[in-house]
Amino acid sequence: MTEYLTNYMKYVQQRLEKCSSAAELDEIMAEHKDKIAFMQHERIVHFLVTMLFALVLTVFMAVILFKPNIPVIILVTMMLVLLAFYIKHYYFLENTVQKMYKVYDGILEKQKKLKESSE
């Protein structure tokens, strides 16, 4: 997903730099809106999974407090590592979706300029 989003952001920036017609800009806007919707869904799913892992991790940490044993400690360690990677990925998704909003604003601005110049 990281590579996909990174490539898409480069692609849309390149298309915007080369774009000069209102029709092409409308096409870019429609595609970008779809991508934003997909990434918002992806972001929500990853948020829910991250919170679920955090909740389960909290439960297992509480188990360690009341009855420490090696298998649970190993499980908690593995879950901590996994949770760290989930948080890192969620952070990337969140920041990239916010960048997508800025690109969306840039497309709107470019549409306004094209309309003003054609009048």
PDB file of N, CA and C in Angstrom, residues 26-115:
ATOM      1  N   ASP A  26     -10.862  17.932 -15.163  1.00  0.00           N
ATOM      2  CA  ASP A  26     -12.067  17.298 -14.604  1.00  0.00           C
ATOM      3  C   ASP A  26     -11.871  15.789 -14.450  1.00  0.00           C
ATOM      4  N   GLU A  27     -11.203  15.195 -15.425  1.00  0.00           N
ATOM      5  CA  GLU A  27     -10.913  13.757 -15.364  1.00  0.00           C
ATOM      6  C   GLU A  27      -9.972  13.441 -14.195  1.00  0.00           C
ATOM      7  N   ILE A  28      -8.958  14.277 -14.028  1.00  0.00           N
ATOM      8  CA  ILE A  28      -8.020  14.089 -12.906  1.00  0.00           C
ATOM      9  C   ILE A  28      -8.766  14.226 -11.585  1.00  0.00           C
ATOM     10  N   MET A  29      -9.642  15.219 -11.514  1.00  0.00           N
ATOM     11  CA  MET A  29     -10.408  15.460 -10.280  1.00  0.00           C
ATOM     12  C   MET A  29     -11.290  14.267  -9.940  1.00  0.00           C
ATOM     13  N   ALA A  30     -11.975  13.718 -10.912  1.00  0.00           N
ATOM     14  CA  ALA A  30     -12.855  12.573 -10.661  1.00  0.00           C
ATOM     15  C   ALA A  30     -12.045  11.376 -10.167  1.00  0.00           C
ATOM     16  N   GLU A  31     -10.923  11.122 -10.826  1.00  0.00           N
ATOM     17  CA  GLU A  31     -10.063  10.006 -10.404  1.00  0.00           C
ATOM     18  C   GLU A  31      -9.520  10.240  -9.002  1.00  0.00           C
ATOM     19  N   HIS A  32      -9.127  11.481  -8.736  1.00  0.00           N
ATOM     20  CA  HIS A  32      -8.539  11.786  -7.419  1.00  0.00           C
ATOM     21  C   HIS A  32      -9.580  11.651  -6.308  1.00  0.00           C
ATOM     22  N   LYS A  33     -10.806  12.057  -6.578  1.00  0.00           N
ATOM     23  CA  LYS A  33     -11.871  11.891  -5.580  1.00  0.00           C
ATOM     24  C   LYS A  33     -12.070  10.414  -5.240  1.00  0.00           C
ATOM     25  N   ASP A  34     -12.041   9.565  -6.264  1.00  0.00           N
ATOM     26  CA  ASP A  34     -12.178   8.120  -6.033  1.00  0.00           C
ATOM     27  C   ASP A  34     -11.034   7.596  -5.174  1.00  0.00           C
ATOM     28  N   LYS A  35      -9.818   8.014  -5.491  1.00  0.00           N
ATOM     29  CA  LYS A  35      -8.647   7.560  -4.718  1.00  0.00           C
ATOM     30  C   LYS A  35      -8.741   8.028  -3.273  1.00  0.00           C
ATOM     31  N   ILE A  36      -9.185   9.260  -3.068  1.00  0.00           N
ATOM     32  CA  ILE A  36      -9.346   9.761  -1.699  1.00  0.00           C
ATOM     33  C   ILE A  36     -10.351   8.895  -0.948  1.00  0.00           C
ATOM     34  N   ALA A  37     -11.464   8.568  -1.584  1.00  0.00           N
ATOM     35  CA  ALA A  37     -12.480   7.734  -0.935  1.00  0.00           C
ATOM     36  C   ALA A  37     -11.910   6.365  -0.574  1.00  0.00           C
ATOM     37  N   PHE A  38     -11.146   5.759  -1.485  1.00  0.00           N
ATOM     38  CA  PHE A  38     -10.529   4.456  -1.202  1.00  0.00           C
ATOM     39  C   PHE A  38      -9.565   4.552  -0.022  1.00  0.00           C
ATOM     40  N   MET A  39      -8.755   5.597  -0.021  1.00  0.00           N
ATOM     41  CA  MET A  39      -7.747   5.735   1.034  1.00  0.00           C
ATOM     42  C   MET A  39      -8.378   6.083   2.380  1.00  0.00           C
ATOM     43  N   GLN A  40      -9.479   6.806   2.364  1.00  0.00           N
ATOM     44  CA  GLN A  40     -10.193   7.080   3.612  1.00  0.00           C
ATOM     45  C   GLN A  40     -10.710   5.768   4.202  1.00  0.00           C
ATOM     46  N   HIS A  41     -11.228   4.918   3.352  1.00  0.00           N
ATOM     47  CA  HIS A  41     -11.707   3.607   3.808  1.00  0.00           C
ATOM     48  C   HIS A  41     -10.532   2.803   4.373  1.00  0.00           C
ATOM     49  N   GLU A  42      -9.443   2.779   3.641  1.00  0.00           N
ATOM     50  CA  GLU A  42      -8.248   2.062   4.080  1.00  0.00           C
ATOM     51  C   GLU A  42      -7.765   2.598   5.433  1.00  0.00           C
ATOM     52  N   ARG A  43      -7.789   3.901   5.572  1.00  0.00           N
ATOM     53  CA  ARG A  43      -7.343   4.544   6.807  1.00  0.00           C
ATOM     54  C   ARG A  43      -8.238   4.144   7.984  1.00  0.00           C
ATOM     55  N   ILE A  44      -9.539   4.121   7.763  1.00  0.00           N
ATOM     56  CA  ILE A  44     -10.460   3.735   8.828  1.00  0.00           C
ATOM     57  C   ILE A  44     -10.241   2.286   9.245  1.00  0.00           C
ATOM     58  N   VAL A  45     -10.075   1.408   8.281  1.00  0.00           N
ATOM     59  CA  VAL A  45      -9.839  -0.008   8.584  1.00  0.00           C
ATOM     60  C   VAL A  45      -8.555  -0.169   9.397  1.00  0.00           C
ATOM     61  N   HIS A  46      -7.492   0.501   8.962  1.00  0.00           N
ATOM     62  CA  HIS A  46      -6.226   0.389   9.691  1.00  0.00           C
ATOM     63  C   HIS A  46      -6.329   0.998  11.092  1.00  0.00           C
ATOM     64  N   PHE A  47      -7.100   2.068  11.238  1.00  0.00           N
ATOM     65  CA  PHE A  47      -7.309   2.644  12.561  1.00  0.00           C
ATOM     66  C   PHE A  47      -8.004   1.635  13.479  1.00  0.00           C
ATOM     67  N   LEU A  48      -9.050   1.003  12.972  1.00  0.00           N
ATOM     68  CA  LEU A  48      -9.785   0.030  13.791  1.00  0.00           C
ATOM     69  C   LEU A  48      -8.914  -1.168  14.166  1.00  0.00           C
ATOM     70  N   VAL A  49      -8.132  -1.665  13.215  1.00  0.00           N
ATOM     71  CA  VAL A  49      -7.237  -2.793  13.505  1.00  0.00           C
ATOM     72  C   VAL A  49      -6.188  -2.377  14.526  1.00  0.00           C
ATOM     73  N   THR A  50      -5.639  -1.189  14.377  1.00  0.00           N
ATOM     74  CA  THR A  50      -4.634  -0.699  15.327  1.00  0.00           C
ATOM     75  C   THR A  50      -5.224  -0.581  16.730  1.00  0.00           C
ATOM     76  N   MET A  51      -6.424  -0.054  16.828  1.00  0.00           N
ATOM     77  CA  MET A  51      -7.050   0.075  18.143  1.00  0.00           C
ATOM     78  C   MET A  51      -7.381  -1.291  18.739  1.00  0.00           C
ATOM     79  N   LEU A  52      -7.787  -2.229  17.907  1.00  0.00           N
ATOM     80  CA  LEU A  52      -8.062  -3.579  18.395  1.00  0.00           C
ATOM     81  C   LEU A  52      -6.784  -4.216  18.950  1.00  0.00           C
ATOM     82  N   PHE A  53      -5.681  -4.075  18.207  1.00  0.00           N
ATOM     83  CA  PHE A  53      -4.409  -4.606  18.687  1.00  0.00           C
ATOM     84  C   PHE A  53      -3.993  -3.940  19.996  1.00  0.00           C
ATOM     85  N   ALA A  54      -4.197  -2.636  20.100  1.00  0.00           N
ATOM     86  CA  ALA A  54      -3.842  -1.922  21.323  1.00  0.00           C
ATOM     87  C   ALA A  54      -4.686  -2.421  22.498  1.00  0.00           C
ATOM     88  N   LEU A  55      -5.956  -2.664  22.253  1.00  0.00           N
ATOM     89  CA  LEU A  55      -6.840  -3.173  23.306  1.00  0.00           C
ATOM     90  C   LEU A  55      -6.425  -4.576  23.750  1.00  0.00           C
ATOM     91  N   VAL A  56      -6.169  -5.445  22.787  1.00  0.00           N
ATOM     92  CA  VAL A  56      -5.740  -6.813  23.113  1.00  0.00           C
ATOM     93  C   VAL A  56      -4.397  -6.785  23.839  1.00  0.00           C
ATOM     94  N   LEU A  57      -3.500  -5.924  23.392  1.00  0.00           N
ATOM     95  CA  LEU A  57      -2.200  -5.777  24.057  1.00  0.00           C
ATOM     96  C   LEU A  57      -2.381  -5.335  25.507  1.00  0.00           C
ATOM     97  N   THR A  58      -3.285  -4.415  25.742  1.00  0.00           N
ATOM     98  CA  THR A  58      -3.564  -3.949  27.105  1.00  0.00           C
ATOM     99  C   THR A  58      -4.075  -5.094  27.978  1.00  0.00           C
ATOM    100  N   VAL A  59      -4.940  -5.906  27.434  1.00  0.00           N
ATOM    101  CA  VAL A  59      -5.461  -7.056  28.188  1.00  0.00           C
ATOM    102  C   VAL A  59      -4.336  -8.013  28.549  1.00  0.00           C
ATOM    103  N   PHE A  60      -3.482  -8.326  27.575  1.00  0.00           N
ATOM    104  CA  PHE A  60      -2.374  -9.244  27.856  1.00  0.00           C
ATOM    105  C   PHE A  60      -1.365  -8.642  28.835  1.00  0.00           C
ATOM    106  N   MET A  61      -1.175  -7.342  28.778  1.00  0.00           N
ATOM    107  CA  MET A  61      -0.273  -6.696  29.748  1.00  0.00           C
ATOM    108  C   MET A  61      -0.864  -6.777  31.156  1.00  0.00           C
ATOM    109  N   ALA A  62      -2.179  -6.663  31.258  1.00  0.00           N
ATOM    110  CA  ALA A  62      -2.833  -6.811  32.551  1.00  0.00           C
ATOM    111  C   ALA A  62      -2.665  -8.242  33.066  1.00  0.00           C
ATOM    112  N   VAL A  63      -2.726  -9.218  32.170  1.00  0.00           N
ATOM    113  CA  VAL A  63      -2.517 -10.622  32.552  1.00  0.00           C
ATOM    114  C   VAL A  63      -1.113 -10.785  33.136  1.00  0.00           C
ATOM    115  N   ILE A  64      -0.132 -10.128  32.513  1.00  0.00           N
ATOM    116  CA  ILE A  64       1.249 -10.225  33.018  1.00  0.00           C
ATOM    117  C   ILE A  64       1.349  -9.652  34.424  1.00  0.00           C
ATOM    118  N   LEU A  65       0.617  -8.589  34.689  1.00  0.00           N
ATOM    119  CA  LEU A  65       0.666  -7.982  36.032  1.00  0.00           C
ATOM    120  C   LEU A  65       0.150  -8.941  37.107  1.00  0.00           C
ATOM    121  N   PHE A  66      -0.899  -9.679  36.788  1.00  0.00           N
ATOM    122  CA  PHE A  66      -1.506 -10.552  37.785  1.00  0.00           C
ATOM    123  C   PHE A  66      -0.907 -11.956  37.809  1.00  0.00           C
ATOM    124  N   LYS A  67      -0.446 -12.418  36.665  1.00  0.00           N
ATOM    125  CA  LYS A  67       0.119 -13.761  36.619  1.00  0.00           C
ATOM    126  C   LYS A  67       1.215 -13.812  35.550  1.00  0.00           C
ATOM    127  N   PRO A  68       2.405 -13.360  35.898  1.00  0.00           N
ATOM    128  CA  PRO A  68       3.474 -13.331  34.907  1.00  0.00           C
ATOM    129  C   PRO A  68       3.919 -14.740  34.505  1.00  0.00           C
ATOM    130  N   ASN A  69       4.036 -14.941  33.189  1.00  0.00           N
ATOM    131  CA  ASN A  69       4.611 -16.185  32.685  1.00  0.00           C
ATOM    132  C   ASN A  69       5.268 -15.917  31.337  1.00  0.00           C
ATOM    133  N   ILE A  70       6.187 -16.747  30.975  1.00  0.00           N
ATOM    134  CA  ILE A  70       7.017 -16.536  29.794  1.00  0.00           C
ATOM    135  C   ILE A  70       6.212 -16.497  28.484  1.00  0.00           C
ATOM    136  N   PRO A  71       5.295 -17.441  28.245  1.00  0.00           N
ATOM    137  CA  PRO A  71       4.555 -17.392  26.972  1.00  0.00           C
ATOM    138  C   PRO A  71       3.782 -16.078  26.777  1.00  0.00           C
ATOM    139  N   VAL A  72       3.196 -15.561  27.839  1.00  0.00           N
ATOM    140  CA  VAL A  72       2.440 -14.307  27.713  1.00  0.00           C
ATOM    141  C   VAL A  72       3.405 -13.142  27.478  1.00  0.00           C
ATOM    142  N   ILE A  73       4.548 -13.168  28.120  1.00  0.00           N
ATOM    143  CA  ILE A  73       5.550 -12.111  27.901  1.00  0.00           C
ATOM    144  C   ILE A  73       6.024 -12.126  26.447  1.00  0.00           C
ATOM    145  N   ILE A  74       6.245 -13.309  25.895  1.00  0.00           N
ATOM    146  CA  ILE A  74       6.650 -13.426  24.495  1.00  0.00           C
ATOM    147  C   ILE A  74       5.532 -12.905  23.583  1.00  0.00           C
ATOM    148  N   LEU A  75       4.295 -13.271  23.896  1.00  0.00           N
ATOM    149  CA  LEU A  75       3.144 -12.805  23.113  1.00  0.00           C
ATOM    150  C   LEU A  75       3.042 -11.280  23.156  1.00  0.00           C
ATOM    151  N   VAL A  76       3.209 -10.696  24.325  1.00  0.00           N
ATOM    152  CA  VAL A  76       3.142  -9.237  24.472  1.00  0.00           C
ATOM    153  C   VAL A  76       4.247  -8.573  23.657  1.00  0.00           C
ATOM    154  N   THR A  77       5.441  -9.141  23.693  1.00  0.00           N
ATOM    155  CA  THR A  77       6.562  -8.590  22.933  1.00  0.00           C
ATOM    156  C   THR A  77       6.259  -8.614  21.434  1.00  0.00           C
ATOM    157  N   MET A  78       5.745  -9.728  20.955  1.00  0.00           N
ATOM    158  CA  MET A  78       5.400  -9.836  19.531  1.00  0.00           C
ATOM    159  C   MET A  78       4.304  -8.831  19.162  1.00  0.00           C
ATOM    160  N   MET A  79       3.322  -8.696  20.036  1.00  0.00           N
ATOM    161  CA  MET A  79       2.228  -7.763  19.755  1.00  0.00           C
ATOM    162  C   MET A  79       2.719  -6.315  19.777  1.00  0.00           C
ATOM    163  N   LEU A  80       3.662  -6.001  20.654  1.00  0.00           N
ATOM    164  CA  LEU A  80       4.230  -4.651  20.690  1.00  0.00           C
ATOM    165  C   LEU A  80       4.926  -4.323  19.369  1.00  0.00           C
ATOM    166  N   VAL A  81       5.688  -5.283  18.859  1.00  0.00           N
ATOM    167  CA  VAL A  81       6.375  -5.073  17.586  1.00  0.00           C
ATOM    168  C   VAL A  81       5.356  -4.894  16.460  1.00  0.00           C
ATOM    169  N   LEU A  82       4.370  -5.755  16.429  1.00  0.00           N
ATOM    170  CA  LEU A  82       3.336  -5.664  15.403  1.00  0.00           C
ATOM    171  C   LEU A  82       2.571  -4.346  15.507  1.00  0.00           C
ATOM    172  N   LEU A  83       2.248  -3.937  16.717  1.00  0.00           N
ATOM    173  CA  LEU A  83       1.533  -2.683  16.917  1.00  0.00           C
ATOM    174  C   LEU A  83       2.378  -1.497  16.450  1.00  0.00           C
ATOM    175  N   ALA A  84       3.662  -1.555  16.685  1.00  0.00           N
ATOM    176  CA  ALA A  84       4.548  -0.479  16.223  1.00  0.00           C
ATOM    177  C   ALA A  84       4.486  -0.350  14.706  1.00  0.00           C
ATOM    178  N   PHE A  85       4.490  -1.479  14.001  1.00  0.00           N
ATOM    179  CA  PHE A  85       4.396  -1.438  12.541  1.00  0.00           C
ATOM    180  C   PHE A  85       3.021  -0.945  12.081  1.00  0.00           C
ATOM    181  N   TYR A  86       1.969  -1.340  12.769  1.00  0.00           N
ATOM    182  CA  TYR A  86       0.635  -0.846  12.426  1.00  0.00           C
ATOM    183  C   TYR A  86       0.554   0.663  12.611  1.00  0.00           C
ATOM    184  N   ILE A  87       1.111   1.155  13.705  1.00  0.00           N
ATOM    185  CA  ILE A  87       1.091   2.597  13.963  1.00  0.00           C
ATOM    186  C   ILE A  87       1.894   3.336  12.896  1.00  0.00           C
ATOM    187  N   LYS A  88       3.037   2.800  12.528  1.00  0.00           N
ATOM    188  CA  LYS A  88       3.862   3.418  11.478  1.00  0.00           C
ATOM    189  C   LYS A  88       3.085   3.488  10.163  1.00  0.00           C
ATOM    190  N   HIS A  89       2.427   2.401   9.803  1.00  0.00           N
ATOM    191  CA  HIS A  89       1.666   2.381   8.551  1.00  0.00           C
ATOM    192  C   HIS A  89       0.460   3.318   8.626  1.00  0.00           C
ATOM    193  N   TYR A  90      -0.219   3.332   9.756  1.00  0.00           N
ATOM    194  CA  TYR A  90      -1.364   4.233   9.916  1.00  0.00           C
ATOM    195  C   TYR A  90      -0.911   5.682   9.820  1.00  0.00           C
ATOM    196  N   TYR A  91       0.230   6.005  10.394  1.00  0.00           N
ATOM    197  CA  TYR A  91       0.793   7.350  10.324  1.00  0.00           C
ATOM    198  C   TYR A  91       1.032   7.741   8.862  1.00  0.00           C
ATOM    199  N   PHE A  92       1.599   6.811   8.080  1.00  0.00           N
ATOM    200  CA  PHE A  92       1.821   7.065   6.657  1.00  0.00           C
ATOM    201  C   PHE A  92       0.494   7.305   5.935  1.00  0.00           C
ATOM    202  N   LEU A  93      -0.500   6.448   6.190  1.00  0.00           N
ATOM    203  CA  LEU A  93      -1.807   6.616   5.537  1.00  0.00           C
ATOM    204  C   LEU A  93      -2.434   7.963   5.883  1.00  0.00           C
ATOM    205  N   GLU A  94      -2.394   8.303   7.145  1.00  0.00           N
ATOM    206  CA  GLU A  94      -2.996   9.557   7.605  1.00  0.00           C
ATOM    207  C   GLU A  94      -2.328  10.747   6.913  1.00  0.00           C
ATOM    208  N   ASN A  95      -1.012  10.780   6.902  1.00  0.00           N
ATOM    209  CA  ASN A  95      -0.303  11.899   6.281  1.00  0.00           C
ATOM    210  C   ASN A  95      -0.523  11.946   4.769  1.00  0.00           C
ATOM    211  N   THR A  96      -0.564  10.797   4.128  1.00  0.00           N
ATOM    212  CA  THR A  96      -0.758  10.766   2.681  1.00  0.00           C
ATOM    213  C   THR A  96      -2.169  11.219   2.314  1.00  0.00           C
ATOM    214  N   VAL A  97      -3.161  10.827   3.080  1.00  0.00           N
ATOM    215  CA  VAL A  97      -4.536  11.280   2.800  1.00  0.00           C
ATOM    216  C   VAL A  97      -4.611  12.796   2.966  1.00  0.00           C
ATOM    217  N   GLN A  98      -3.922  13.337   3.949  1.00  0.00           N
ATOM    218  CA  GLN A  98      -3.916  14.791   4.115  1.00  0.00           C
ATOM    219  C   GLN A  98      -3.227  15.472   2.933  1.00  0.00           C
ATOM    220  N   LYS A  99      -2.172  14.859   2.402  1.00  0.00           N
ATOM    221  CA  LYS A  99      -1.527  15.392   1.196  1.00  0.00           C
ATOM    222  C   LYS A  99      -2.488  15.322   0.009  1.00  0.00           C
ATOM    223  N   MET A 100      -3.276  14.254  -0.035  1.00  0.00           N
ATOM    224  CA  MET A 100      -4.258  14.117  -1.112  1.00  0.00           C
ATOM    225  C   MET A 100      -5.295  15.242  -1.040  1.00  0.00           C
ATOM    226  N   TYR A 101      -5.662  15.649   0.177  1.00  0.00           N
ATOM    227  CA  TYR A 101      -6.585  16.777   0.326  1.00  0.00           C
ATOM    228  C   TYR A 101      -5.960  18.047  -0.239  1.00  0.00           C
ATOM    229  N   LYS A 102      -4.673  18.238  -0.002  1.00  0.00           N
ATOM    230  CA  LYS A 102      -3.991  19.428  -0.523  1.00  0.00           C
ATOM    231  C   LYS A 102      -3.925  19.392  -2.043  1.00  0.00           C
ATOM    232  N   VAL A 103      -3.698  18.220  -2.605  1.00  0.00           N
ATOM    233  CA  VAL A 103      -3.707  18.081  -4.067  1.00  0.00           C
ATOM    234  C   VAL A 103      -5.103  18.400  -4.595  1.00  0.00           C
ATOM    235  N   TYR A 104      -6.119  17.931  -3.902  1.00  0.00           N
ATOM    236  CA  TYR A 104      -7.507  18.225  -4.274  1.00  0.00           C
ATOM    237  C   TYR A 104      -7.736  19.741  -4.303  1.00  0.00           C
ATOM    238  N   ASP A 105      -7.264  20.425  -3.268  1.00  0.00           N
ATOM    239  CA  ASP A 105      -7.383  21.883  -3.229  1.00  0.00           C
ATOM    240  C   ASP A 105      -6.633  22.525  -4.397  1.00  0.00           C
ATOM    241  N   GLY A 106      -5.467  21.962  -4.722  1.00  0.00           N
ATOM    242  CA  GLY A 106      -4.706  22.473  -5.861  1.00  0.00           C
ATOM    243  C   GLY A 106      -5.445  22.291  -7.178  1.00  0.00           C
ATOM    244  N   ILE A 107      -6.116  21.167  -7.314  1.00  0.00           N
ATOM    245  CA  ILE A 107      -6.905  20.923  -8.529  1.00  0.00           C
ATOM    246  C   ILE A 107      -8.049  21.942  -8.614  1.00  0.00           C
ATOM    247  N   LEU A 108      -8.724  22.175  -7.491  1.00  0.00           N
ATOM    248  CA  LEU A 108      -9.806  23.169  -7.484  1.00  0.00           C
ATOM    249  C   LEU A 108      -9.289  24.548  -7.886  1.00  0.00           C
ATOM    250  N   GLU A 109      -8.133  24.902  -7.354  1.00  0.00           N
ATOM    251  CA  GLU A 109      -7.543  26.201  -7.680  1.00  0.00           C
ATOM    252  C   GLU A 109      -7.203  26.289  -9.168  1.00  0.00           C
ATOM    253  N   LYS A 110      -6.645  25.228  -9.693  1.00  0.00           N
ATOM    254  CA  LYS A 110      -6.293  25.209 -11.118  1.00  0.00           C
ATOM    255  C   LYS A 110      -7.549  25.277 -11.987  1.00  0.00           C
ATOM    256  N   GLN A 111      -8.627  24.620 -11.548  1.00  0.00           N
ATOM    257  CA  GLN A 111      -9.891  24.697 -12.286  1.00  0.00           C
ATOM    258  C   GLN A 111     -10.408  26.138 -12.317  1.00  0.00           C
ATOM    259  N   LYS A 112     -10.306  26.829 -11.180  1.00  0.00           N
ATOM    260  CA  LYS A 112     -10.758  28.228 -11.128  1.00  0.00           C
ATOM    261  C   LYS A 112      -9.937  29.096 -12.067  1.00  0.00           C
ATOM    262  N   LYS A 113      -8.627  28.887 -12.070  1.00  0.00           N
ATOM    263  CA  LYS A 113      -7.760  29.696 -12.956  1.00  0.00           C
ATOM    264  C   LYS A 113      -8.078  29.429 -14.419  1.00  0.00           C
ATOM    265  N   LEU A 114      -8.331  28.162 -14.758  1.00  0.00           N
ATOM    266  CA  LEU A 114      -8.666  27.842 -16.153  1.00  0.00           C
ATOM    267  C   LEU A 114      -9.997  28.483 -16.543  1.00  0.00           C
ATOM    268  N   LYS A 115     -10.959  28.486 -15.638  1.00  0.00           N
ATOM    269  CA  LYS A 115     -12.254  29.105 -15.936  1.00  0.00           C
ATOM    270  C   LYS A 115     -12.107  30.620 -16.098  1.00  0.00           C
TER     271      LYS A 115
END
